[in-house]
Short mmCIF file of C-alpha atoms and ligand atoms in Angstrom, two decimals:
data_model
loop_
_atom_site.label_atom_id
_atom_site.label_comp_id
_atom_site.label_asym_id
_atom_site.label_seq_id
_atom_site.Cartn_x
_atom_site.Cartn_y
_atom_site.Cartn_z
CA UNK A 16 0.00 0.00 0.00
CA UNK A 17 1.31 3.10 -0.76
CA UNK A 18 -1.25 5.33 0.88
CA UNK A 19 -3.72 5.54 3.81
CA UNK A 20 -6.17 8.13 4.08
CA UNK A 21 -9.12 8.53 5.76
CA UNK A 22 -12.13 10.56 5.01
CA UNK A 23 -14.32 11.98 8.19
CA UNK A 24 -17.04 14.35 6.45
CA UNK A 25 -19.62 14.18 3.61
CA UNK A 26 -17.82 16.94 2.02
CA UNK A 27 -14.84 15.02 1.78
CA UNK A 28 -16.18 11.84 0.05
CA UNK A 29 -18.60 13.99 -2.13
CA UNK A 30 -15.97 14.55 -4.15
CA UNK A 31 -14.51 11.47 -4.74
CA UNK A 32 -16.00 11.61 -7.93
CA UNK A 33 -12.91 13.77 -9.15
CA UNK A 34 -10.61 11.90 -8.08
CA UNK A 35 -9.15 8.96 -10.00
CA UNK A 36 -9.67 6.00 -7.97
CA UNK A 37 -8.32 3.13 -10.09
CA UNK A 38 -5.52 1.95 -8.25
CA UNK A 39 -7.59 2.77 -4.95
CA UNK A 40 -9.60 0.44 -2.63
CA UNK A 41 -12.40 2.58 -0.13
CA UNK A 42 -13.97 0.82 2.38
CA UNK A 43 -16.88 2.91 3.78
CA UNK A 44 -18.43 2.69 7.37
CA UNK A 45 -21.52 3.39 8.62
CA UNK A 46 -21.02 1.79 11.78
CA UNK A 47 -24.78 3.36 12.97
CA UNK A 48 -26.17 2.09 10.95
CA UNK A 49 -26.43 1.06 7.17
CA UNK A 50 -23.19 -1.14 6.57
CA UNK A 51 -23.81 -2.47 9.44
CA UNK A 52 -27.36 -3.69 8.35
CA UNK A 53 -26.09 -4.29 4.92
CA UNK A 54 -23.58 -6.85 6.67
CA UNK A 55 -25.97 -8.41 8.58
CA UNK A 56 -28.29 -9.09 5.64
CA UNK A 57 -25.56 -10.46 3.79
CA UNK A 58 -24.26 -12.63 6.98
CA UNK A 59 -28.13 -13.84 6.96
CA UNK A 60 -28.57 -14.74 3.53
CA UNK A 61 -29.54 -12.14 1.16
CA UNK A 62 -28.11 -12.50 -2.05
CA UNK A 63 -27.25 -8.66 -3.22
CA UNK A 64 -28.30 -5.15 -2.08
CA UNK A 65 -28.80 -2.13 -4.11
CA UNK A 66 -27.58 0.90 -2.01
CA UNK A 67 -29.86 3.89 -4.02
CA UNK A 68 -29.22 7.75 -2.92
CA UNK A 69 -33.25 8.67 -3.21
CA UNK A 70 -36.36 6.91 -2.67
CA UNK A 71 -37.68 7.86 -6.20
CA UNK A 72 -34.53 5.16 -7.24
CA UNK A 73 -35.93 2.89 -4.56
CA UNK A 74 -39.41 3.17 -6.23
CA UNK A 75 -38.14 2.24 -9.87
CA UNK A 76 -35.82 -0.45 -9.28
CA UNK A 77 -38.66 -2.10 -7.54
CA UNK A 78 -40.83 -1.53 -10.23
CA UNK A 79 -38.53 -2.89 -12.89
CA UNK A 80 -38.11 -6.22 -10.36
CA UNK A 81 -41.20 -6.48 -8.31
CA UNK A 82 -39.83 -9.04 -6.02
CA UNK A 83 -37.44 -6.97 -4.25
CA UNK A 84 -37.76 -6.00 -0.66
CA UNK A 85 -37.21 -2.39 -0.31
CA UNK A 86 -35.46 -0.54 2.92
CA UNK A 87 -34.13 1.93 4.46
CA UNK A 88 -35.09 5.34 6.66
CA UNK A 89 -35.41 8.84 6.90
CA UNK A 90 -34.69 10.36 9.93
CA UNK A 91 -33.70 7.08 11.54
CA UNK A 92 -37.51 5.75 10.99
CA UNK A 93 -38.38 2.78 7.97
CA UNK A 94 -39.64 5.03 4.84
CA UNK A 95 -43.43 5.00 4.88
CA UNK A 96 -46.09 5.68 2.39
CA UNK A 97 -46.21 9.18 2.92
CA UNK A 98 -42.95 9.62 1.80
CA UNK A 99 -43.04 6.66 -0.94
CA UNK A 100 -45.59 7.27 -2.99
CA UNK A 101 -48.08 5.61 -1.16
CA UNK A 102 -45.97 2.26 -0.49
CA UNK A 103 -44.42 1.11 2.32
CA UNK A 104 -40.78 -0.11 2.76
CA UNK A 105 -40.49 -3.87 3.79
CA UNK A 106 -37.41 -2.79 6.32
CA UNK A 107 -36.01 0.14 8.19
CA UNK A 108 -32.52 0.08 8.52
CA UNK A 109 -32.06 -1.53 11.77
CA UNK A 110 -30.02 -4.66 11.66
CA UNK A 111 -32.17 -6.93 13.82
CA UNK A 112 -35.05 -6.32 11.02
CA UNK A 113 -32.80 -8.51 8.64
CA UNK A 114 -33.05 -11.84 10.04
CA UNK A 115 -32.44 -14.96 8.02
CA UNK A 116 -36.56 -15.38 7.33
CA UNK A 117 -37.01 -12.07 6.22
CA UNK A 118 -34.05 -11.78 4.19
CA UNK A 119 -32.57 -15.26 2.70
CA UNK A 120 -32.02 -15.36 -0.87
CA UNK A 121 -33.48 -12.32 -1.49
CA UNK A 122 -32.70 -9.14 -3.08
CA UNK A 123 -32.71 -5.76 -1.15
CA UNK A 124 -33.18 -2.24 -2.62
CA UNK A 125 -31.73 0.20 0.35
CA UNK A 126 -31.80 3.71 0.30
CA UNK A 127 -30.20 5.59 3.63
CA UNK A 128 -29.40 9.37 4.65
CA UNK A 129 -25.61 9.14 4.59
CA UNK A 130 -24.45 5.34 3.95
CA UNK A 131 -25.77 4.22 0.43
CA UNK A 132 -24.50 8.01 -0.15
CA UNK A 133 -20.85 7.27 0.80
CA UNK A 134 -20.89 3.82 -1.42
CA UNK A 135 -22.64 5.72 -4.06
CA UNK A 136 -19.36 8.57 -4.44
CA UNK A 137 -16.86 5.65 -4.74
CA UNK A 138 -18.49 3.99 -7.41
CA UNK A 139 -15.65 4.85 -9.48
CA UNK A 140 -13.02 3.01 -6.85
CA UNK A 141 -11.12 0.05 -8.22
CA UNK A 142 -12.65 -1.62 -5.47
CA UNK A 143 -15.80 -0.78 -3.11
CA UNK A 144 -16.08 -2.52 0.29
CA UNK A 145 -18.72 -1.76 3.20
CA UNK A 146 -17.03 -2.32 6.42
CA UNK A 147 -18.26 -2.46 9.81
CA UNK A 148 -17.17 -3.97 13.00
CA UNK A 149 -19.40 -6.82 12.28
CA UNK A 150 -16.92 -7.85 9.44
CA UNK A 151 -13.60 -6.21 10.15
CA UNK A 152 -11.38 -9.03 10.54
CA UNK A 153 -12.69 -10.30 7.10
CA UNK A 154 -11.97 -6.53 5.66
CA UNK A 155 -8.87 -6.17 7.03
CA UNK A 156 -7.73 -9.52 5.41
CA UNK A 157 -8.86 -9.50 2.23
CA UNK A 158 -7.21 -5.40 2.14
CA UNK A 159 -4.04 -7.09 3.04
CA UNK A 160 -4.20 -10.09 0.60
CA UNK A 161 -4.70 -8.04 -2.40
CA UNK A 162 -2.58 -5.15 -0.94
CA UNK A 163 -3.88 -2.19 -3.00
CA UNK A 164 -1.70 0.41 -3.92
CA UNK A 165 -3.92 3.20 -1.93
CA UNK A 166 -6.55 2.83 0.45
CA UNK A 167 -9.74 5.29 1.74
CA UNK A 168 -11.36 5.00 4.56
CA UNK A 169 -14.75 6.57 4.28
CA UNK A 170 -16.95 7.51 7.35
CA UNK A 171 -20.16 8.03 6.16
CA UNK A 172 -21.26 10.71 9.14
CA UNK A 173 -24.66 12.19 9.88
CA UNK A 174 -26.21 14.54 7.35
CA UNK A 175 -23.07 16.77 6.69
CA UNK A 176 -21.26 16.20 10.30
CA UNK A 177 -18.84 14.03 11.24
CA UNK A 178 -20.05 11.03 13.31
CA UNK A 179 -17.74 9.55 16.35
CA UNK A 180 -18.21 5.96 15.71
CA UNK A 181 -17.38 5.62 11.79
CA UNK A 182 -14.18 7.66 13.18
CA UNK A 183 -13.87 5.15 15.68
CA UNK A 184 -14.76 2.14 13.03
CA UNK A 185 -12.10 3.33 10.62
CA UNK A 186 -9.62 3.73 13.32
CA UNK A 187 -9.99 -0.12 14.17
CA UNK A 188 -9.32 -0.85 11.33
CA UNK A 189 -6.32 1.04 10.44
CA UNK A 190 -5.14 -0.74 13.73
CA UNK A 191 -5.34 -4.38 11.97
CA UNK A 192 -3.95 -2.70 9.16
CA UNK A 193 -1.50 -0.50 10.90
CA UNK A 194 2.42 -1.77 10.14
CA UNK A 195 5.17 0.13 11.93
CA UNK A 196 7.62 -0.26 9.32
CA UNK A 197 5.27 0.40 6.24
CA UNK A 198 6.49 2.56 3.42
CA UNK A 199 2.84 3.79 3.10
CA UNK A 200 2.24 7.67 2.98
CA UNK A 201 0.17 7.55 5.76
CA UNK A 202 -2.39 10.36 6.34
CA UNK A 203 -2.69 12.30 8.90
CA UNK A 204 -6.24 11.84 8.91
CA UNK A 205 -5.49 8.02 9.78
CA UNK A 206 -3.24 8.55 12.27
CA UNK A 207 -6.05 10.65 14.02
CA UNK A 208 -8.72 7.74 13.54
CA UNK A 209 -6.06 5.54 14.92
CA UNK A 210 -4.84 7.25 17.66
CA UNK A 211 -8.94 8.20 18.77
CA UNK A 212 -9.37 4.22 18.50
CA UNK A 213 -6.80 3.43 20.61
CA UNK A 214 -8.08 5.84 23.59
CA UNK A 215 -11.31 4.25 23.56
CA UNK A 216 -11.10 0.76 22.71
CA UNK A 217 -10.58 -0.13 26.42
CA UNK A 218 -14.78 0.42 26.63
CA UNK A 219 -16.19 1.26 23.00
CA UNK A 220 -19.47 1.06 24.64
CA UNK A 221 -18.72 3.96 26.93
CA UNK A 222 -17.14 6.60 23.81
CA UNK A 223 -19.89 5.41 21.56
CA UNK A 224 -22.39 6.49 23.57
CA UNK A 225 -21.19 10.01 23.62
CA UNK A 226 -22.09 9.80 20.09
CA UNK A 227 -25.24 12.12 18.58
CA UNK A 228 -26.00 8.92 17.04
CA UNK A 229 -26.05 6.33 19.43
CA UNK A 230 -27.74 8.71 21.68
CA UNK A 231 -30.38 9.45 18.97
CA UNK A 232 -30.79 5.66 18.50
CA UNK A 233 -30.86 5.13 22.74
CA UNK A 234 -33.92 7.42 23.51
CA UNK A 235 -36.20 5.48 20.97
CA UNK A 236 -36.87 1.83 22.90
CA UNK A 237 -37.47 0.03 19.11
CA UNK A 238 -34.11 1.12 17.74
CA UNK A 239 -32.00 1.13 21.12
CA UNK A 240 -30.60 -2.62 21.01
CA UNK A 241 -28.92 -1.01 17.83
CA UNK A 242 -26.56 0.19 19.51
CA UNK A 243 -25.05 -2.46 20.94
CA UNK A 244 -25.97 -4.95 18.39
CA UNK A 245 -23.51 -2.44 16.01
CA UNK A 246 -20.41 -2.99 18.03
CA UNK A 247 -20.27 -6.89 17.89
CA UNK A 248 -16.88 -7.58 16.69
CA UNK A 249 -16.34 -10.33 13.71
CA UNK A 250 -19.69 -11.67 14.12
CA UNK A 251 -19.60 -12.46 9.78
CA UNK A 252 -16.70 -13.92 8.50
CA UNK A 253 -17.80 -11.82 4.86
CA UNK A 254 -16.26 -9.20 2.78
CA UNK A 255 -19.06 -7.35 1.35
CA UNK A 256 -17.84 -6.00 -1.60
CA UNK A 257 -19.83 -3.40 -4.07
CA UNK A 258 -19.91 -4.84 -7.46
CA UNK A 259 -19.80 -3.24 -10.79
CA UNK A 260 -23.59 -3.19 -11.89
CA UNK A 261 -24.08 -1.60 -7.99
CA UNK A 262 -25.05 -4.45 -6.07
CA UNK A 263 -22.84 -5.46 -2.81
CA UNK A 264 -22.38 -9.00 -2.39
CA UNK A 265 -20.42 -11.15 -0.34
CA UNK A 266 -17.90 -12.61 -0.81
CA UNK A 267 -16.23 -15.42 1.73
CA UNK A 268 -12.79 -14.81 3.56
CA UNK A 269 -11.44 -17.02 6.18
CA UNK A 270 -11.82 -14.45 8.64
CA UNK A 271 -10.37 -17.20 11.85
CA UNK A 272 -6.50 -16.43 10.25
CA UNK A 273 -5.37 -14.34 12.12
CA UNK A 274 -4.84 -10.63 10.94
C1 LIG B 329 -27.41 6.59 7.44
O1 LIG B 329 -27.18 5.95 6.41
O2 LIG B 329 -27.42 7.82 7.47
C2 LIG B 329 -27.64 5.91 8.76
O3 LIG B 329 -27.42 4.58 8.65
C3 LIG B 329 -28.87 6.41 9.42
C4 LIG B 329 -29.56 5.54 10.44
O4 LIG B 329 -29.32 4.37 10.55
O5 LIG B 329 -30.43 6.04 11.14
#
């Protein structure tokens, strides 16, 4: 690798789309919530998910394929007919929604605030993963078997603000990436997400409740378990990787070797 950078804001990955990104791999976390759902529905089955910016997008690619299930929120809540054209979403975007009944074999149209946003501006990337503490073992190896020449860490924040625990997802895993005696350029920016990792790894619980999201997601009882359910370590052994024609899929690593 000969660079590590990570990206904290909105503004920052929105424009990505300048950039050339050929040799570059981005992983993107939305550690509260939406790549850590999208894991989960991969870990449980689902063949593909479409990660759509608007709900219009949601609409048609349903329309084209009728038998999608179609998810996501606004404003933290599942997308309901008033804002869908009079049709309700089959899923929010919490992770417990997408157990293996609901969501085996099937195909998943998902439209979020700020995640299928941050997968959307790397479309362009040589290659696209969606990383979450779920799965970070299984990122952090397959980054280090194919050992592309630069990698981006995305945090996919909240609206246009920064949010703590993407910061502190990208930090963990520049730490199973992190090699003393690399010749990377290393970023400042990572060293920051590494170094605020570090601090609060001792009790992630504790620093991620500070955050305005897991806060937000703590004083409604439905969507509380969230939280916790979000900072599971290595619970999928899967890479989920976004695919040329848009769709993220898994694909299996042997996350037990050890990083
Ligand atoms: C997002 O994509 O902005 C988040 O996942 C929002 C949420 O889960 O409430």
């Amino acid at each position: 690798m000969t660079s590590l950078e990570v990206l904290f804001t909105p503004a920052e990955f929105a424009k990505l789309p300048e950039r050339d990104l050929s040799d570059t791999w981005c992983v993107v976390f939305d550690v509260l919530r939406a790549t850590s759902t999208m894991v989960t529905a991969l870990g449980n089955g689902a063949a593909a998910i479409l990660p759509v910016q608007g709900i219009s997008e949601a609409l048609a690619a349903r329309r084209s394929e009728p038998t999608v299930l179609l998810a996501g929120e606004r404003n933290g809540l599942r997308i309901g007919p008033e804002l869908a054209e009079g049709i309700s979403f089959d899923l929010g975007n919490s992770p417990r929604e997408f157990v293996a009944p609901v969501v085996s074999g099937k195909r998943i149209v998902m439209t979020t605030t700020n995640g299928t946003r941050a997968l959307f501006a790397c479309r362009h990337a040589q290659t696209t993963l969606a990383g979450s503490f779920l799965n970070l073992a299984a990122t952090a190896q397959s980054i280090l078997q194919a050992r592309p020449a630069r990698l981006v860490i995305i945090c996919s924040g909240t609206f246009e603000q920064t949010a703590y625990e993407d910061v502190l997802g990208a930090g963990a895993l520049c730490d199973l990436l992190w090699d003393p005696h690399t010749r990377a350029d290393i970023d400042d920016s990572a060293h920051l997400a590494h170094e605020l990792f570090l601090e609060a790894r001792g009790d992630l619980t504790r620093a991620l409740n500070r955050s305005r999201n897991a806060r937000r997601l703590l004083s409604q009882p439905d969507l509380r378990d969230d939280v916790a359910f979000c900072l599971h370590r290595d619970v999928h052994s899967l890479v989920a990787c976004l695919e040329k024609d848009g769709w993220i899929r898994r694909q299996q690593r042997d996350a037990a070797t050890k990083v």
